[in-house]
CSV table of C-alpha atoms and ligand atoms in Angstrom, one decimal:
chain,number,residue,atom,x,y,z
A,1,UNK,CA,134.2,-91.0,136.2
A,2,UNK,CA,135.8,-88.9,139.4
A,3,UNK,CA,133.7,-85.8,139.2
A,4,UNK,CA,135.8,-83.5,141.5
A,5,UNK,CA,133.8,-80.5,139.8
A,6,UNK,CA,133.3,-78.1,143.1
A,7,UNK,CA,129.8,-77.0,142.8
A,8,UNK,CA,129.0,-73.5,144.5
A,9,UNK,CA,126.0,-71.0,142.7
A,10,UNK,CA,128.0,-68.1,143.6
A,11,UNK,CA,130.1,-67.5,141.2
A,12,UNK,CA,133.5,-65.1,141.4
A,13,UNK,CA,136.8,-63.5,139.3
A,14,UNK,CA,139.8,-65.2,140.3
A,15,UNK,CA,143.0,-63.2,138.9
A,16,UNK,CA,146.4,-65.0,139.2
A,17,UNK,CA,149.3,-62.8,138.4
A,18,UNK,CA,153.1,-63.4,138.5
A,19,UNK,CA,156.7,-63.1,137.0
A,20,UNK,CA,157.4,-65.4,133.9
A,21,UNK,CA,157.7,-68.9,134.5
A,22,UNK,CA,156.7,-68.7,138.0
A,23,UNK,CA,154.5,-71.8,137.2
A,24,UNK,CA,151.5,-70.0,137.4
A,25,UNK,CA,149.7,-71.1,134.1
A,26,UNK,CA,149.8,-74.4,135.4
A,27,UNK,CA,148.4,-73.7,138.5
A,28,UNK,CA,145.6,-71.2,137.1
A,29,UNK,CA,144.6,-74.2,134.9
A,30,UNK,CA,144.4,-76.7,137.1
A,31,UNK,CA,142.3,-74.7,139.8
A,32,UNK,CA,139.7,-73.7,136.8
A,33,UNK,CA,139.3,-77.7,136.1
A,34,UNK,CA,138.5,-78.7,139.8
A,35,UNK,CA,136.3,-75.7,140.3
A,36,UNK,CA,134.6,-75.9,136.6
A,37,UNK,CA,135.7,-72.5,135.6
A,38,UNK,CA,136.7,-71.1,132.0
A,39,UNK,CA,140.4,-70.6,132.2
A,40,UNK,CA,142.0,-67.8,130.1
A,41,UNK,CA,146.0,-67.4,129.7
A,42,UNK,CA,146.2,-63.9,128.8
A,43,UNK,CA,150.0,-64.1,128.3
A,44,UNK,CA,149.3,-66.5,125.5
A,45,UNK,CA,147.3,-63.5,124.0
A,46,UNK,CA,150.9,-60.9,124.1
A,47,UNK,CA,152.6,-63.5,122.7
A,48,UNK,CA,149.9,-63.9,120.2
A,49,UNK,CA,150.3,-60.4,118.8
A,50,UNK,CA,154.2,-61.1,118.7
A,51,UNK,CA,154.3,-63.8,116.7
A,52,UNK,CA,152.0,-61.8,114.0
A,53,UNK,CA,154.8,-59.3,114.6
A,54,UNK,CA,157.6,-61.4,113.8
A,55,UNK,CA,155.6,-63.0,110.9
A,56,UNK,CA,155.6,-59.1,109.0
A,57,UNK,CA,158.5,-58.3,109.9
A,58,UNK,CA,157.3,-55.5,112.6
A,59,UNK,CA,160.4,-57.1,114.7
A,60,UNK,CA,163.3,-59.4,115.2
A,61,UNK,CA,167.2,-60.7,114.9
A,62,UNK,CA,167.8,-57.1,116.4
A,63,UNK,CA,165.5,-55.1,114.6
A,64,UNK,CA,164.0,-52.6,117.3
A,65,UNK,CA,159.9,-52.8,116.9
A,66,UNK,CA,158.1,-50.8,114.5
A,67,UNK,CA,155.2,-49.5,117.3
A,68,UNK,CA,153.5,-47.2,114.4
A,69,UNK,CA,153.2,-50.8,111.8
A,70,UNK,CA,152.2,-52.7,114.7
A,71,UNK,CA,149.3,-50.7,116.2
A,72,UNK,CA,148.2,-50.2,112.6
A,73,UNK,CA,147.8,-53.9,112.0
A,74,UNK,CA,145.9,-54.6,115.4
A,75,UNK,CA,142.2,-54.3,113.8
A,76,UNK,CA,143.2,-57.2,111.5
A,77,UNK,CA,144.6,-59.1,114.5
A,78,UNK,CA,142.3,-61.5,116.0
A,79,UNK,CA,142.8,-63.4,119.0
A,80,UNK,CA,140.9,-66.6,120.2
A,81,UNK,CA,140.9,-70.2,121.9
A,82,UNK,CA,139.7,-73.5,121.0
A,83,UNK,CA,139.5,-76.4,123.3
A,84,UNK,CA,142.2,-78.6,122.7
A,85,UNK,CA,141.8,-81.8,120.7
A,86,UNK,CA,143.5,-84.2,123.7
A,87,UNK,CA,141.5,-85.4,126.6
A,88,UNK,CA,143.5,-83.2,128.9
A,89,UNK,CA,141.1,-79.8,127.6
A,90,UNK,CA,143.7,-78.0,127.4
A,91,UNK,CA,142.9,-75.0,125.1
A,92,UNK,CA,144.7,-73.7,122.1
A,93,UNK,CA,145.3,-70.3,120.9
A,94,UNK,CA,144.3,-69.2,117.5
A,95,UNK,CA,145.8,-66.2,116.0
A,96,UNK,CA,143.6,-65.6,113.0
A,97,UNK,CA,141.7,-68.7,113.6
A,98,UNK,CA,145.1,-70.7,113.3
A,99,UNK,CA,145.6,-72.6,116.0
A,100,UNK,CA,149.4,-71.1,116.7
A,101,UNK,CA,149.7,-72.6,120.5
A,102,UNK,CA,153.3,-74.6,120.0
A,103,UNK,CA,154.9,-71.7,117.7
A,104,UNK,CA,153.7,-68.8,120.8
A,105,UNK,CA,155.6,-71.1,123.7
A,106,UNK,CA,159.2,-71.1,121.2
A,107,UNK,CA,162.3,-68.9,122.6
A,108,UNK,CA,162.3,-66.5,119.3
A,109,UNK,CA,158.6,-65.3,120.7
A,110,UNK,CA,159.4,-65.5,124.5
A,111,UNK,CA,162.2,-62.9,123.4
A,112,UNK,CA,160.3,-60.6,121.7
A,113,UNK,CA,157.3,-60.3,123.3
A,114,UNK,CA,158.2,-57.4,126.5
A,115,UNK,CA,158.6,-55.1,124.1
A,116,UNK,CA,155.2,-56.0,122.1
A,117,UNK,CA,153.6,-56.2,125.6
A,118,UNK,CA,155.0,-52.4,126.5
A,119,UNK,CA,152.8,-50.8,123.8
A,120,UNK,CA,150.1,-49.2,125.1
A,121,UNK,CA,147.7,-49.6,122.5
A,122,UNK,CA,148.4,-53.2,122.6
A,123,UNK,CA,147.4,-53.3,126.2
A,124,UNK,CA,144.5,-51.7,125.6
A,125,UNK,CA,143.1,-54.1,123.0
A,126,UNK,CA,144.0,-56.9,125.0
A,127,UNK,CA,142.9,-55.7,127.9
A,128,UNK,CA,139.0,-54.8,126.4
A,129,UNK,CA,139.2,-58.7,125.3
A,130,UNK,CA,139.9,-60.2,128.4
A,131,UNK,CA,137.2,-57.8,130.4
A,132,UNK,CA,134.5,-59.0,127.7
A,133,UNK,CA,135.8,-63.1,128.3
A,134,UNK,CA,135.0,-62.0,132.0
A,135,UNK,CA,131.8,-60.4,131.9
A,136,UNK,CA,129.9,-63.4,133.3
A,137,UNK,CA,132.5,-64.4,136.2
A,138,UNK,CA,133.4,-67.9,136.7
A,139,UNK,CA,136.6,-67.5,135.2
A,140,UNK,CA,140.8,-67.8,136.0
A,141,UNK,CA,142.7,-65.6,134.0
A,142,UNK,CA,146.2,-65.7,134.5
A,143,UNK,CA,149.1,-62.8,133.8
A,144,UNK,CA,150.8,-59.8,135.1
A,145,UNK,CA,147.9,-57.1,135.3
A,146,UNK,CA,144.8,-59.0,135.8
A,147,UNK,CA,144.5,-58.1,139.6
A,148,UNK,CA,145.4,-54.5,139.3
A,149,UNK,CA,144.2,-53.2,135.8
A,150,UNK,CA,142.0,-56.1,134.1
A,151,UNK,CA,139.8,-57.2,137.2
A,152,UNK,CA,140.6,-54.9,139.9
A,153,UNK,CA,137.5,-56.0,141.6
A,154,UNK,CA,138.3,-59.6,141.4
A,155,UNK,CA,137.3,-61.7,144.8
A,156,UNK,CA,140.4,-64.0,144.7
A,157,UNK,CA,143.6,-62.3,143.7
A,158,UNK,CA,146.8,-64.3,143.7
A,159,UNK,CA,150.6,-63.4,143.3
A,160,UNK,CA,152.6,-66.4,142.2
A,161,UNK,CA,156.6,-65.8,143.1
A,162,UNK,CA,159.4,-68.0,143.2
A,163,UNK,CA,163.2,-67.4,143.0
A,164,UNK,CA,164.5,-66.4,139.1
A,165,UNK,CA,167.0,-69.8,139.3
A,166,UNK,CA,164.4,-71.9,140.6
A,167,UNK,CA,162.1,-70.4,137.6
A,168,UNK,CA,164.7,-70.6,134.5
A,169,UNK,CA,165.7,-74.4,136.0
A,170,UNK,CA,161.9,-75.2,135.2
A,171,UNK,CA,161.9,-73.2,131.9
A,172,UNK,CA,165.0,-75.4,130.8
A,173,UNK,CA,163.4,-78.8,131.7
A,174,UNK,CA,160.0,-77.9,129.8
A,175,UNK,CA,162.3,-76.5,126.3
A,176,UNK,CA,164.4,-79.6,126.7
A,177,UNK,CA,161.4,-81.5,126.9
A,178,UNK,CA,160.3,-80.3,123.8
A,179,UNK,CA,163.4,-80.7,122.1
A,180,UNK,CA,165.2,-77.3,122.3
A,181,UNK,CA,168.1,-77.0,122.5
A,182,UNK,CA,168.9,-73.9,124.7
A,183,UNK,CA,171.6,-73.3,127.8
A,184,UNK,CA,170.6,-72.7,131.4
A,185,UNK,CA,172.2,-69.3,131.1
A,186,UNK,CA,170.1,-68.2,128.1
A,187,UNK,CA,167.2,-69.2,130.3
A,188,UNK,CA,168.1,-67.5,133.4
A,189,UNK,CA,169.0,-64.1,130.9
A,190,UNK,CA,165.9,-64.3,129.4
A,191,UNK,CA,164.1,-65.2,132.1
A,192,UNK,CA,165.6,-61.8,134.2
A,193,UNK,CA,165.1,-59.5,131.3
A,194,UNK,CA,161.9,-60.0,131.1
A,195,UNK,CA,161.6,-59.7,134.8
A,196,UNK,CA,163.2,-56.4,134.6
A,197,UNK,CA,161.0,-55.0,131.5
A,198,UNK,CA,157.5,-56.3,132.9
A,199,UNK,CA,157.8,-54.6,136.2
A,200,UNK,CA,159.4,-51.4,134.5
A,201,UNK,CA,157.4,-50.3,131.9
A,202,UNK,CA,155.4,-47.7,132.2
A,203,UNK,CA,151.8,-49.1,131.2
A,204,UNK,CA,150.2,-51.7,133.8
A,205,UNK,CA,153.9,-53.0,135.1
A,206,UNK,CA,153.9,-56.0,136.8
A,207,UNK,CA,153.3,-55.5,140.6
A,208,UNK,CA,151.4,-57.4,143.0
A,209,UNK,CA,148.0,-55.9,144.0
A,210,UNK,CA,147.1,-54.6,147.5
A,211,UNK,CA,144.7,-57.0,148.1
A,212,UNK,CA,146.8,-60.1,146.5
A,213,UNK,CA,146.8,-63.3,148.8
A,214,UNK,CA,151.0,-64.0,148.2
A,215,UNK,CA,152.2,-67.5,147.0
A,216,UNK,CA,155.9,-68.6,146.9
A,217,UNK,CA,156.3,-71.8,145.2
A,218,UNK,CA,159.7,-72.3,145.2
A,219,UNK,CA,159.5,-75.2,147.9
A,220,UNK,CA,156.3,-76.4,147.2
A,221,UNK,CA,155.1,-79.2,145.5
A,222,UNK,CA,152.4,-79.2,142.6
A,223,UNK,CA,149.6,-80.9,145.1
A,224,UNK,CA,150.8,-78.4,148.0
A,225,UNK,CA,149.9,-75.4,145.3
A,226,UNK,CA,146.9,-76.5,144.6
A,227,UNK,CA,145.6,-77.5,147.9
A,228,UNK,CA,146.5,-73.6,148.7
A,229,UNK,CA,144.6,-72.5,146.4
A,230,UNK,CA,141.7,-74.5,147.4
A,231,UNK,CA,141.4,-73.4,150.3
A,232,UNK,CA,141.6,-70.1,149.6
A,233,UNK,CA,138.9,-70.3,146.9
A,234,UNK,CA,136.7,-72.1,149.4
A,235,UNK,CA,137.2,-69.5,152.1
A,236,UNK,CA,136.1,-66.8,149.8
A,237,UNK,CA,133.3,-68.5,148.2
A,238,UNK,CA,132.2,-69.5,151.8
A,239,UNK,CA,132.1,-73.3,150.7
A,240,UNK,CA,134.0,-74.6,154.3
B,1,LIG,O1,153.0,-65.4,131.1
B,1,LIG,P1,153.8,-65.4,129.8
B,1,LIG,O2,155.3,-65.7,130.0
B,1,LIG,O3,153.3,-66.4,128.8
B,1,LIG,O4,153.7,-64.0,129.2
B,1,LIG,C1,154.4,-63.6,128.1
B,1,LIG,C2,154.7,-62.1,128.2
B,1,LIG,O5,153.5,-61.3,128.1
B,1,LIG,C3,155.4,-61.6,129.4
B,1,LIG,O6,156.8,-61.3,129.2
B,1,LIG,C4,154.7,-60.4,129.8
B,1,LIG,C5,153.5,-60.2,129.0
B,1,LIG,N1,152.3,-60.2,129.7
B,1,LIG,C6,151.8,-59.0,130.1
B,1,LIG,O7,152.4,-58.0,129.9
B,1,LIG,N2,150.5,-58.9,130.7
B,1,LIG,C7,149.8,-60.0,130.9
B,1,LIG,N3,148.6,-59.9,131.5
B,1,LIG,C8,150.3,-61.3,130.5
B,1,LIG,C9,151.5,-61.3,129.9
């Protein structure tokens, strides 16, 4: 078997941050297989905590959310992965110890998880979490914070960017893929609404830290990313 595992003893933080669908998860994963890494998607985690608060009721089909239930409910909320049962590793999220990874990636959750990720007592739980996954570097997390509030000392920081059509054409091929059956408007709107909350709100919004290395993908190709990021991780690691 290829072993293409890059071995190096130092061992760092790498925090990948971006706007929705910017592809980003992909990437993150793939750069924590080549370089043997644990890799954590910490938007899988918001949207986690939404689908809890769809399942009571705490929001949905218009109902504004109910902050006061929800941050009530967050000590019985608890948030994990499992490695994935395919060959591809590709880890699963349990909410509860339920493995809930197919029903967090639907449209009903990707629309109602902004406002679950504005609270900041939300943020705060989450963001305790992912400091403890990341106590013993060698880890990827991905997200929209993880260079400014979750690992501001992280050695590689990454901002992942690429244009809001080029991002809601990508989101539409991978819901079609799955079978949904969604329009490229309701993509795009989503897809700009969340934009606009994310880097709005007033806990942690979405912006790109000082010391972020910048990566537009909209031209690239998959291999192009990932040779980027190689690189970058090898120049920081002193491997080349
Ligand atoms: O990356 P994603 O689309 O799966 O993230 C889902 C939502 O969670 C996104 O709208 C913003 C929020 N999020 C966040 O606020 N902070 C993070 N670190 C990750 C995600």
């Amino acid at each position: 078997m290829e072993n293409n595992t890059k071995q190096t003893d130092k061992k760092i933080t790498i925090a990948i941050d971006g706007y929705s669908s910017s592809g980003k998860s992909t990437m993150a994963r793939e750069l924590a297989r080549r370089v043997g890494y644990i890799y954590v998607d910490s938007g899988a985690m918001y949207r986690a905590v939404t689908l809890y608060a769809l399942r009571h009721g705490f929001v949905g089909h218009g109902k504004a959310l109910d902050r006061e239930a929800l941050v009530a409910s967050l000590p019985d909320i608890h948030i994990g992965f499992a490695a994935g049962s395919g060959t591809d590793g590709v880890q699963h999220t349990l909410l509860n110890g339920e493995d809930i990874e197919s029903q967090i990636r639907d449209l009903e959750v990707s629309s109602y998880v902004s406002p679950v990720a504005e609270v900041a007592e939300v943020r705060r739980a989450l963001v305790r979490l992912q400091q403890e996954m990341g106590l013993d570097k060698g880890i990827v997390m991905d997200g929209r914070d993880i260079g400014t509030a979750v690992f501001p000392d992280a050695e590689m920081k990454v901002f992942v960017n690429a244009s809001a059509a080029e991002r809601a054409g990508r989101r539409l091929r991978e819901l079609e893929a799955k079978g949904e059956k969604v329009s490229y408007d309701e993509v795009l709107h989503n897809i700009e609404e969340r934009d606009r909350i994310d880097t709005t709100r007033k806990v942690s919004p979405l912006r790109k830290a000082d010391d972020a290395y910048v990566l537009d993908n909209s031209n690239l190709t998959r291999e192009e990313q990932m040779k980027w990021l190689i690189d970058l991780f090898d120049r920081i690691t002193g491997i080349s």
